[in-house]
mmCIF file of C-alpha atoms in Angstrom:
data_model
loop_
_atom_site.group_PDB
_atom_site.id
_atom_site.type_symbol
_atom_site.label_atom_id
_atom_site.label_comp_id
_atom_site.label_asym_id
_atom_site.label_seq_id
_atom_site.Cartn_x
_atom_site.Cartn_y
_atom_site.Cartn_z
ATOM 1 C CA MET A 1 0.000 0.000 0.000
ATOM 2 C CA ASN A 2 1.405 3.389 -0.940
ATOM 3 C CA ASP A 3 1.467 6.534 1.177
ATOM 4 C CA GLU A 4 -1.548 8.133 -0.481
ATOM 5 C CA GLN A 5 -3.662 5.066 0.238
ATOM 6 C CA ILE A 6 -2.455 4.952 3.833
ATOM 7 C CA ILE A 7 -3.297 8.609 4.368
ATOM 8 C CA GLU A 8 -6.717 7.986 2.899
ATOM 9 C CA LEU A 9 -7.234 5.298 5.549
ATOM 10 C CA TYR A 10 -6.356 7.866 8.235
ATOM 11 C CA PHE A 11 -8.871 10.293 6.779
ATOM 12 C CA ASN A 12 -11.491 7.539 6.780
ATOM 13 C CA ARG A 13 -10.561 6.815 10.427
ATOM 14 C CA ASP A 14 -9.793 3.229 9.459
ATOM 15 C CA GLU A 15 -7.492 1.665 12.074
ATOM 16 C CA GLN A 16 -5.871 -0.389 9.334
ATOM 17 C CA ALA A 17 -3.938 2.830 8.675
ATOM 18 C CA ILE A 18 -1.832 2.149 11.770
ATOM 19 C CA ASN A 19 -1.053 -1.413 10.671
ATOM 20 C CA GLU A 20 -0.080 -0.291 7.181
ATOM 21 C CA THR A 21 2.086 2.513 8.549
ATOM 22 C CA SER A 22 3.735 0.083 10.900
ATOM 23 C CA ASN A 23 4.315 -2.431 8.079
ATOM 24 C CA ASN A 24 5.889 0.159 5.796
ATOM 25 C CA TYR A 25 7.743 2.298 8.296
ATOM 26 C CA GLY A 26 8.006 0.346 11.547
ATOM 27 C CA SER A 27 11.633 -0.695 11.106
ATOM 28 C CA TYR A 28 12.585 2.735 9.734
ATOM 29 C CA CYS A 29 11.110 4.440 12.816
ATOM 30 C CA CYS A 30 12.592 1.890 15.171
ATOM 31 C CA LYS A 31 16.041 2.502 13.746
ATOM 32 C CA ILE A 32 15.756 6.274 14.278
ATOM 33 C CA ALA A 33 14.625 5.811 17.877
ATOM 34 C CA TYR A 34 17.216 3.113 18.530
ATOM 35 C CA ASN A 35 20.024 5.341 17.287
ATOM 36 C CA ILE A 36 18.941 7.943 19.849
ATOM 37 C CA LEU A 37 18.140 5.705 22.804
ATOM 38 C CA GLY A 38 20.305 2.638 22.265
ATOM 39 C CA ASN A 39 17.623 0.395 23.703
ATOM 40 C CA LEU A 40 15.286 -1.674 21.563
ATOM 41 C CA GLN A 41 12.426 -1.741 24.069
ATOM 42 C CA ASP A 42 12.510 2.034 24.513
ATOM 43 C CA ALA A 43 12.747 2.438 20.745
ATOM 44 C CA GLU A 44 9.669 0.270 20.200
ATOM 45 C CA GLU A 45 7.742 2.299 22.792
ATOM 46 C CA CYS A 46 8.655 5.471 20.898
ATOM 47 C CA VAL A 47 7.376 3.955 17.668
ATOM 48 C CA SER A 48 4.069 3.031 19.337
ATOM 49 C CA ASP A 49 3.755 6.568 20.716
ATOM 50 C CA ALA A 50 4.537 7.995 17.294
ATOM 51 C CA LEU A 51 1.863 5.858 15.635
ATOM 52 C CA VAL A 52 -0.708 7.120 18.143
ATOM 53 C CA LYS A 53 0.422 10.684 17.509
ATOM 54 C CA VAL A 54 0.075 10.215 13.760
ATOM 55 C CA TRP A 55 -3.394 8.724 14.235
ATOM 56 C CA ASN A 56 -4.370 11.778 16.281
ATOM 57 C CA SER A 57 -2.858 14.292 13.881
ATOM 58 C CA ILE A 58 -4.094 13.001 10.485
ATOM 59 C CA PRO A 59 -6.565 14.570 9.851
ATOM 60 C CA PRO A 60 -6.367 17.558 10.006
ATOM 61 C CA GLN A 61 -2.726 17.183 8.938
ATOM 62 C CA ASN A 62 -2.246 15.809 5.429
ATOM 63 C CA PRO A 63 1.479 15.200 5.054
ATOM 64 C CA GLU A 64 2.936 15.204 1.557
ATOM 65 C CA ASN A 65 5.838 13.092 2.722
ATOM 66 C CA LEU A 66 4.627 10.467 5.172
ATOM 67 C CA SER A 67 8.042 8.941 5.917
ATOM 68 C CA ALA A 68 9.603 12.311 6.801
ATOM 69 C CA TYR A 69 6.506 13.343 8.780
ATOM 70 C CA LEU A 70 6.571 10.113 10.754
ATOM 71 C CA GLY A 71 10.345 10.225 11.115
ATOM 72 C CA LYS A 72 10.231 13.706 12.600
ATOM 73 C CA ILE A 73 7.587 12.647 15.105
ATOM 74 C CA VAL A 74 9.480 9.568 16.264
ATOM 75 C CA ARG A 75 12.768 11.501 16.372
ATOM 76 C CA ASN A 76 11.216 14.162 18.618
ATOM 77 C CA ILE A 77 9.606 11.579 20.900
ATOM 78 C CA ALA A 78 12.905 9.708 21.219
ATOM 79 C CA LEU A 79 14.834 12.933 21.898
ATOM 80 C CA ASP A 80 12.343 13.834 24.647
ATOM 81 C CA LYS A 81 12.744 10.398 26.155
ATOM 82 C CA TYR A 82 16.530 10.711 25.930
ATOM 83 C CA ARG A 83 16.390 14.031 27.792
ATOM 84 C CA ARG A 84 14.068 12.586 30.453
ATOM 85 C CA ASN A 85 16.539 9.763 30.970
ATOM 86 C CA SER A 86 19.338 12.257 31.466
ATOM 87 C CA ALA A 87 19.737 11.363 35.124
ATOM 88 C CA GLU A 88 20.246 7.734 34.248
ATOM 89 C CA LYS A 89 23.268 6.275 32.607
ATOM 90 C CA ARG A 90 23.034 7.014 28.925
ATOM 91 C CA ALA A 91 23.917 4.398 26.410
ATOM 92 C CA ASP A 92 26.724 4.922 23.950
ATOM 93 C CA THR A 93 24.250 5.640 21.180
ATOM 94 C CA GLY A 94 24.581 6.947 17.650
ATOM 95 C CA MET A 95 23.244 10.265 18.880
ATOM 96 C CA ALA A 96 25.713 10.466 21.785
ATOM 97 C CA LEU A 97 28.555 10.020 19.295
ATOM 98 C CA ALA A 98 27.031 12.607 16.966
ATOM 99 C CA ILE A 99 26.793 15.102 19.842
ATOM 100 C CA ASP A 100 30.430 14.519 20.747
ATOM 101 C CA GLU A 101 31.507 15.274 17.202
ATOM 102 C CA ILE A 102 29.296 18.278 16.542
ATOM 103 C CA SER A 103 30.285 19.791 19.906
ATOM 104 C CA GLU A 104 33.705 20.420 18.335
ATOM 105 C CA ILE A 105 32.168 23.331 16.464
ATOM 106 C CA LEU A 106 29.310 24.356 18.757
ATOM 107 C CA PRO A 107 29.305 25.814 22.253
ATOM 108 C CA SER A 108 28.553 23.297 24.982
ATOM 109 C CA LYS A 109 25.066 22.988 26.453
ATOM 110 C CA ASP A 110 25.924 24.944 29.568
ATOM 111 C CA SER A 111 27.911 27.747 28.041
ATOM 112 C CA VAL A 112 26.509 31.245 27.754
ATOM 113 C CA GLU A 113 26.427 31.950 24.071
ATOM 114 C CA LYS A 114 24.362 33.800 21.542
ATOM 115 C CA ALA A 115 20.633 33.292 21.556
ATOM 116 C CA VAL A 116 19.106 32.145 18.310
ATOM 117 C CA ASP A 117 15.619 31.680 16.997
ATOM 118 C CA VAL A 118 15.208 27.970 16.192
ATOM 119 C CA LYS A 119 13.235 28.739 13.028
ATOM 120 C CA GLU A 120 16.022 30.995 11.871
ATOM 121 C CA LEU A 121 18.567 28.285 12.618
ATOM 122 C CA VAL A 122 16.512 25.748 10.638
ATOM 123 C CA ALA A 123 16.535 28.121 7.661
ATOM 124 C CA VAL A 124 20.289 28.591 7.947
ATOM 125 C CA ILE A 125 20.856 24.835 8.135
ATOM 126 C CA ASN A 126 18.568 24.232 5.150
ATOM 127 C CA ALA A 127 20.512 26.795 3.133
ATOM 128 C CA PHE A 128 23.759 25.103 4.152
ATOM 129 C CA LEU A 129 22.482 21.653 3.184
ATOM 130 C CA LYS A 130 21.239 22.950 -0.146
ATOM 131 C CA GLU A 131 24.732 24.149 -1.010
ATOM 132 C CA LEU A 132 26.350 20.787 -0.258
ATOM 133 C CA LYS A 133 27.011 18.192 -2.913
ATOM 134 C CA PRO A 134 24.338 15.472 -2.727
ATOM 135 C CA ASP A 135 26.758 12.764 -1.584
ATOM 136 C CA ALA A 136 28.085 14.867 1.289
ATOM 137 C CA ARG A 137 24.552 15.955 2.182
ATOM 138 C CA LYS A 138 23.241 12.391 2.374
ATOM 139 C CA ILE A 139 26.114 11.403 4.640
ATOM 140 C CA PHE A 140 25.655 14.474 6.867
ATOM 141 C CA VAL A 141 21.889 13.975 7.167
ATOM 142 C CA GLN A 142 22.379 10.304 7.933
ATOM 143 C CA LYS A 143 24.734 11.301 10.730
ATOM 144 C CA TYR A 144 22.799 14.182 12.315
ATOM 145 C CA TRP A 145 19.206 13.453 11.455
ATOM 146 C CA TYR A 146 19.171 9.651 11.589
ATOM 147 C CA PHE A 147 22.161 9.435 13.980
ATOM 148 C CA SER A 148 23.594 6.528 12.021
ATOM 149 C CA SER A 149 27.102 5.393 12.874
ATOM 150 C CA VAL A 150 30.002 5.816 10.452
ATOM 151 C CA LYS A 151 30.023 2.079 9.970
ATOM 152 C CA GLU A 152 26.328 2.011 9.101
ATOM 153 C CA ILE A 153 26.645 4.934 6.696
ATOM 154 C CA ALA A 154 29.616 3.301 4.989
ATOM 155 C CA GLN A 155 27.678 0.097 4.466
ATOM 156 C CA MET A 156 24.505 1.892 3.463
ATOM 157 C CA PHE A 157 26.209 3.862 0.706
ATOM 158 C CA SER A 158 28.893 1.311 -0.156
ATOM 159 C CA LEU A 159 31.694 3.635 0.907
ATOM 160 C CA THR A 160 34.707 3.036 3.059
ATOM 161 C CA GLU A 161 34.520 4.178 6.686
ATOM 162 C CA SER A 162 37.484 6.451 6.116
ATOM 163 C CA LYS A 163 35.691 8.144 3.222
ATOM 164 C CA VAL A 164 32.627 8.737 5.428
ATOM 165 C CA THR A 165 34.751 10.052 8.306
ATOM 166 C CA VAL A 166 36.676 12.451 6.080
ATOM 167 C CA THR A 167 33.475 13.685 4.435
ATOM 168 C CA LEU A 168 31.873 14.321 7.838
ATOM 169 C CA THR A 169 34.922 16.182 9.127
ATOM 170 C CA ARG A 170 35.014 18.432 6.064
ATOM 171 C CA THR A 171 31.273 19.050 6.200
ATOM 172 C CA ARG A 172 31.399 20.005 9.892
ATOM 173 C CA LYS A 173 34.140 22.509 9.078
ATOM 174 C CA LYS A 174 31.993 23.944 6.290
ATOM 175 C CA LEU A 175 29.044 24.138 8.680
ATOM 176 C CA TYR A 176 31.160 26.011 11.209
ATOM 177 C CA ASP A 177 32.193 28.517 8.525
ATOM 178 C CA HIS A 178 28.585 28.864 7.397
ATOM 179 C CA LEU A 179 27.285 29.470 10.930
ATOM 180 C CA LYS A 180 30.014 32.074 11.497
ATOM 181 C CA LYS A 181 29.188 33.771 8.220
ATOM 182 C CA GLU A 182 25.499 33.873 9.150
ATOM 183 C CA ASP A 183 26.443 35.339 12.548
ATOM 184 C CA ILE A 184 24.961 32.349 14.399
ATOM 185 C CA LEU A 185 28.238 31.621 16.180
ATOM 186 C CA MET B 1 15.095 32.429 21.331
ATOM 187 C CA LYS B 2 17.463 29.719 22.510
ATOM 188 C CA LYS B 3 21.155 29.587 23.241
ATOM 189 C CA ILE B 4 23.051 28.120 20.347
ATOM 190 C CA ASN B 5 24.493 24.850 21.547
ATOM 191 C CA THR B 6 24.398 21.165 20.659
ATOM 192 C CA ASP B 7 20.838 20.639 21.962
ATOM 193 C CA CYS B 8 19.542 23.606 20.021
ATOM 194 C CA PHE B 9 21.367 22.449 16.892
ATOM 195 C CA LEU B 10 19.933 18.927 17.100
ATOM 196 C CA GLU B 11 16.442 20.336 17.631
ATOM 197 C CA ALA B 12 16.814 22.592 14.595
ATOM 198 C CA PHE B 13 18.376 19.816 12.526
ATOM 199 C CA GLY B 14 15.289 17.720 13.258
ATOM 200 C CA GLU B 15 13.200 20.228 11.319
ATOM 201 C CA ILE B 16 15.224 20.314 8.114
ATOM 202 C CA ASP B 17 13.518 20.135 4.761
ATOM 203 C CA ASN B 18 11.677 16.845 4.225
ATOM 204 C CA ASN B 19 13.388 16.375 0.876
ATOM 205 C CA PHE B 20 16.797 16.140 2.545
ATOM 206 C CA ILE B 21 15.461 13.528 4.972
ATOM 207 C CA THR B 22 14.037 11.418 2.181
ATOM 208 C CA GLU B 23 17.086 11.861 -0.037
ATOM 209 C CA ALA B 24 19.404 10.533 2.643
ATOM 210 C CA ARG B 25 17.260 7.513 3.278
ATOM 211 C CA SER B 26 19.557 4.793 2.228
ATOM 212 C CA GLN B 27 19.894 5.593 -1.426
ATOM 213 C CA PRO B 28 23.157 4.213 -2.706
ATOM 214 C CA ILE B 29 25.585 6.867 -3.805
ATOM 215 C CA ILE B 30 25.193 6.367 -7.488
ATOM 216 C CA LYS B 31 26.417 8.448 -10.338
ATOM 217 C CA HIS B 32 23.927 8.068 -13.148
ATOM 218 C CA LYS B 33 26.213 8.329 -16.058
ATOM 219 C CA LYS B 34 25.997 6.909 -19.490
ATOM 220 C CA ARG B 35 28.593 4.224 -19.725
ATOM 221 C CA LYS B 36 29.321 3.861 -23.417
ATOM 222 C CA ILE B 37 32.744 2.516 -22.731
ATOM 223 C CA THR B 38 34.336 0.158 -25.161
ATOM 224 C CA ALA B 39 35.827 -3.123 -24.135
ATOM 225 C CA LEU B 40 39.220 -1.647 -24.867
ATOM 226 C CA ILE B 41 38.762 1.204 -22.456
ATOM 227 C CA ALA B 42 37.355 -1.144 -19.858
ATOM 228 C CA ALA B 43 40.321 -3.450 -20.287
ATOM 229 C CA ALA B 44 42.691 -0.508 -19.897
ATOM 230 C CA ALA B 45 40.907 0.522 -16.722
ATOM 231 C CA LEU B 46 41.223 -2.985 -15.366
ATOM 232 C CA ALA B 47 44.890 -3.119 -16.162
ATOM 233 C CA THR B 48 45.429 0.138 -14.292
ATOM 234 C CA PHE B 49 43.432 -1.189 -11.412
ATOM 235 C CA MET B 50 45.402 -4.387 -11.162
ATOM 236 C CA THR B 51 48.626 -2.482 -10.722
ATOM 237 C CA VAL B 52 47.458 -1.049 -7.428
ATOM 238 C CA THR B 53 45.852 -4.137 -5.976
ATOM 239 C CA VAL B 54 47.470 -7.135 -4.453
ATOM 240 C CA ALA B 55 49.372 -9.025 -7.084
ATOM 241 C CA ALA B 56 48.099 -12.277 -8.564
ATOM 242 C CA VAL B 57 44.477 -11.215 -8.434
ATOM 243 C CA LYS B 58 43.090 -11.811 -11.846
ATOM 244 C CA PHE B 59 40.169 -9.555 -12.605
ATOM 245 C CA ASP B 60 38.037 -11.233 -15.212
ATOM 246 C CA PHE B 61 34.665 -10.845 -13.636
ATOM 247 C CA LYS B 62 32.062 -10.996 -16.337
ATOM 248 C CA GLY B 63 29.647 -8.094 -16.479
ATOM 249 C CA PHE B 64 31.665 -5.644 -14.394
ATOM 250 C CA PHE B 65 34.534 -3.278 -14.925
ATOM 251 C CA VAL B 66 36.546 -0.990 -12.733
ATOM 252 C CA GLU B 67 37.583 2.517 -13.635
ATOM 253 C CA ALA B 68 39.453 5.273 -11.900
ATOM 254 C CA ALA B 69 37.392 8.218 -10.711
ATOM 255 C CA PRO B 70 38.816 11.750 -10.935
ATOM 256 C CA SER B 71 39.201 11.596 -7.159
ATOM 257 C CA GLY B 72 41.598 8.690 -7.557
ATOM 258 C CA GLU B 73 39.157 6.179 -6.122
ATOM 259 C CA LYS B 74 38.359 3.078 -8.100
ATOM 260 C CA GLU B 75 34.783 2.454 -9.068
ATOM 261 C CA LEU B 76 33.042 -0.773 -9.876
ATOM 262 C CA ASN B 77 30.490 -0.441 -12.644
ATOM 263 C CA VAL B 78 28.297 -2.784 -14.600
ATOM 264 C CA THR B 79 29.202 -3.300 -18.246
ATOM 265 C CA GLU B 80 25.817 -4.498 -19.384
ATOM 266 C CA GLU B 81 22.923 -2.297 -18.405
ATOM 267 C CA ALA B 82 20.175 -4.465 -19.871
ATOM 268 C CA GLY B 83 17.786 -5.614 -17.200
ATOM 269 C CA PRO B 84 14.503 -4.711 -15.539
ATOM 270 C CA GLU B 85 13.655 -1.001 -15.364
ATOM 271 C CA SER B 86 12.487 -1.336 -11.778
ATOM 272 C CA ILE B 87 12.696 -3.867 -8.980
ATOM 273 C CA GLU B 88 10.006 -6.259 -10.116
ATOM 274 C CA LYS B 89 11.140 -9.293 -8.152
ATOM 275 C CA THR B 90 12.533 -8.888 -4.676
ATOM 276 C CA TYR B 91 15.232 -11.131 -3.286
ATOM 277 C CA GLU B 92 16.367 -11.701 0.276
ATOM 278 C CA PRO B 93 18.844 -13.843 2.202
ATOM 279 C CA THR B 94 17.207 -17.055 3.357
ATOM 280 C CA TYR B 95 20.204 -17.728 5.580
ATOM 281 C CA VAL B 96 21.359 -15.297 8.249
ATOM 282 C CA PRO B 97 24.115 -16.204 10.723
ATOM 283 C CA ASP B 98 23.081 -16.793 14.326
ATOM 284 C CA GLY B 99 22.559 -13.640 16.341
ATOM 285 C CA TYR B 100 21.896 -11.291 13.406
ATOM 286 C CA ILE B 101 18.543 -9.575 13.204
ATOM 287 C CA ASN B 102 17.077 -7.666 10.299
ATOM 288 C CA TYR B 103 16.684 -4.230 11.872
ATOM 289 C CA ASN B 104 15.957 -2.128 8.819
ATOM 290 C CA SER B 105 14.804 -2.572 5.227
ATOM 291 C CA GLU B 106 14.119 -0.369 2.291
ATOM 292 C CA LEU B 107 12.481 -1.209 -0.991
ATOM 293 C CA THR B 108 12.262 1.339 -3.783
ATOM 294 C CA LYS B 109 11.895 1.047 -7.549
ATOM 295 C CA SER B 110 15.668 1.037 -7.940
ATOM 296 C CA HIS B 111 17.007 -0.823 -4.914
ATOM 297 C CA ASN B 112 16.130 -3.252 -2.183
ATOM 298 C CA TYR B 113 18.169 -3.016 0.996
ATOM 299 C CA LYS B 114 18.119 -5.078 4.163
ATOM 300 C CA TRP B 115 20.361 -4.325 7.111
ATOM 301 C CA TYR B 116 21.291 -6.870 9.732
ATOM 302 C CA ARG B 117 22.920 -6.314 13.076
ATOM 303 C CA ASN B 118 24.415 -8.533 15.742
ATOM 304 C CA GLY B 119 25.558 -6.200 18.518
ATOM 305 C CA ASP B 120 28.240 -4.028 16.945
ATOM 306 C CA ASP B 121 28.547 -6.215 13.854
ATOM 307 C CA TYR B 122 26.598 -5.393 10.757
ATOM 308 C CA PHE B 123 26.007 -6.672 7.313
ATOM 309 C CA THR B 124 24.003 -5.320 4.441
ATOM 310 C CA PHE B 125 22.158 -7.092 1.672
ATOM 311 C CA GLY B 126 21.432 -5.055 -1.433
ATOM 312 C CA GLN B 127 19.642 -5.692 -4.712
ATOM 313 C CA PHE B 128 20.081 -3.095 -7.443
ATOM 314 C CA LEU B 129 19.065 -2.401 -10.994
ATOM 315 C CA LYS B 130 21.924 -3.096 -13.356
ATOM 316 C CA LYS B 131 21.488 0.233 -15.075
ATOM 317 C CA ASN B 132 22.416 2.256 -12.032
ATOM 318 C CA TYR B 133 24.713 0.067 -10.020
ATOM 319 C CA HIS B 134 27.856 1.934 -9.182
ATOM 320 C CA ASN B 135 30.076 1.318 -6.231
ATOM 321 C CA VAL B 136 32.965 3.500 -5.203
ATOM 322 C CA ALA B 137 33.931 1.277 -2.302
ATOM 323 C CA PHE B 138 35.859 -1.072 -4.497
ATOM 324 C CA GLY B 139 39.428 -1.022 -5.573
ATOM 325 C CA ASN B 140 41.270 0.984 -2.976
ATOM 326 C CA GLU B 141 44.876 0.154 -2.470
ATOM 327 C CA ASN B 142 44.428 -2.121 0.512
ATOM 328 C CA ASP B 143 41.616 -4.132 -1.041
ATOM 329 C CA VAL B 144 42.099 -7.702 -2.134
ATOM 330 C CA LEU B 145 39.962 -8.882 -5.003
ATOM 331 C CA GLU B 146 39.030 -12.445 -5.782
ATOM 332 C CA VAL B 147 36.608 -14.001 -8.209
ATOM 333 C CA PHE B 148 34.928 -17.105 -6.846
ATOM 334 C CA THR B 149 32.821 -19.504 -8.879
ATOM 335 C CA GLY B 150 30.189 -21.458 -6.988
ATOM 336 C CA ALA B 151 29.264 -25.087 -7.634
ATOM 337 C CA ASP B 152 26.304 -23.887 -9.670
ATOM 338 C CA GLY B 153 28.539 -21.769 -11.901
ATOM 339 C CA GLN B 154 27.536 -18.451 -10.351
ATOM 340 C CA GLU B 155 30.467 -16.049 -10.162
ATOM 341 C CA TYR B 156 30.971 -13.804 -7.164
ATOM 342 C CA MET B 157 33.450 -10.981 -6.861
ATOM 343 C CA ILE B 158 34.836 -10.809 -3.347
ATOM 344 C CA VAL B 159 36.570 -7.716 -2.056
ATOM 345 C CA THR B 160 38.276 -7.972 1.302
ATOM 346 C CA SER B 161 39.366 -4.708 2.878
ATOM 347 C CA PRO B 162 40.369 -3.563 6.363
ATOM 348 C CA GLU B 163 36.723 -2.522 6.844
ATOM 349 C CA GLY B 164 35.236 -5.917 6.068
ATOM 350 C CA ILE B 165 34.140 -8.007 3.140
ATOM 351 C CA SER B 166 31.936 -7.199 0.148
ATOM 352 C CA VAL B 167 30.595 -9.741 -2.301
ATOM 353 C CA VAL B 168 28.951 -8.632 -5.537
ATOM 354 C CA TRP B 169 27.275 -10.747 -8.174
ATOM 355 C CA ASP B 170 24.912 -10.479 -11.071
ATOM 356 C CA ASN B 171 22.174 -13.033 -11.714
ATOM 357 C CA GLY B 172 21.469 -11.741 -15.200
ATOM 358 C CA GLU B 173 18.664 -9.495 -14.021
ATOM 359 C CA TYR B 174 19.912 -7.647 -10.962
ATOM 360 C CA VAL B 175 23.137 -6.871 -9.167
ATOM 361 C CA PHE B 176 23.439 -8.092 -5.586
ATOM 362 C CA LEU B 177 25.664 -7.107 -2.714
ATOM 363 C CA VAL B 178 26.418 -8.655 0.655
ATOM 364 C CA ALA B 179 28.825 -6.540 2.694
ATOM 365 C CA GLY B 180 29.821 -6.295 6.291
ATOM 366 C CA ASP B 181 31.650 -7.741 9.260
ATOM 367 C CA LEU B 182 31.653 -11.306 8.028
ATOM 368 C CA ASP B 183 34.239 -13.935 7.307
ATOM 369 C CA ARG B 184 34.585 -15.091 3.712
ATOM 370 C CA GLU B 185 32.748 -18.398 4.073
ATOM 371 C CA THR B 186 29.850 -16.927 6.006
ATOM 372 C CA ALA B 187 29.478 -14.129 3.461
ATOM 373 C CA LEU B 188 29.436 -16.671 0.624
ATOM 374 C CA ASP B 189 26.894 -18.836 2.462
ATOM 375 C CA ILE B 190 24.597 -15.825 2.704
ATOM 376 C CA CYS B 191 25.098 -15.041 -0.990
ATOM 377 C CA ARG B 192 24.414 -18.583 -2.148
ATOM 378 C CA LEU B 193 21.153 -18.637 -0.213
ATOM 379 C CA VAL B 194 19.721 -15.382 -1.538
ATOM 380 C CA GLU B 195 16.401 -16.285 -3.081
ATOM 381 C CA GLU B 196 13.469 -14.569 -4.656
ATOM 382 C CA LYS B 197 10.876 -13.607 -2.094
ATOM 383 C CA LYS B 198 7.628 -15.372 -2.871
#
């Protein structure tokens, strides 16, 4: 069943919509949540919560891109859960590694730095991504949106790990320059 | 307004354009180029390639050729592009080593991916259209190439590198890949037992 048909089921309030979404995107969502939380049970809970949220939001929402819409929801739910678990020992997750690396160019969480409007930052990041070559962009988005590991990205795109690592390092440097130029840093 | 820091960045990155999210979703890095390359040019590319790989590896893998990219990397391409225009039949491994679970899959008109994980070990199964198969992971200086012919006559190209093993083959319709943290025999067992999904 394609996305249009699934969304039609949501609009008809047919609960089969949840099953079809889960069939098509369950593993995709679980991977996003797992990369953030590092725990399969927690990841599966996030996916269940996301499916409920989608059920409650369509309609009135009518997403053009169901996978991205769903992915954003599950990513946000998993990030919230990760923050709530902050007092507990955090797993060595894909996201934890991504934070370590990106913190090379960004101020730490506790530092007093410039304030920025998140919407403005999203626009600046979108402009940055648009300027990247597609290969570098895919790798960067896999790292910081999906929180995939270097090893996973290398296998996914049939590249060597060293190629992925070098591409990420160069792209982070470009991002730093872009954020400076846009007066974000 | 929020302080610019890692949390704020990750929050903002979560809201990037949907097209970037979809684009990055596991599409192989493929250069769609017309490959009207003569056998002579292909042979020259192979000869160049052999000089930088481990000696005594004979590269006579039917249906594929290797060429040097401007970046200096070696690329594996498919000589014959004739084949289905979209993934009409899907294949999958019917054998997976103990402990591996299929944690992610993706099926599009041009590729069929399945990812397997066992703790920190991974392997990937891929099925691609011949017309757009292109792999830049092959042919770096530390790679060792081997062509293996199975009992049924099927040829497999095996590339062993410091990062793991990759096996590529062509069943006449599609190109297949098994790559990951596997030993040679296990990788070949997986390849041999890839079957059409009914």
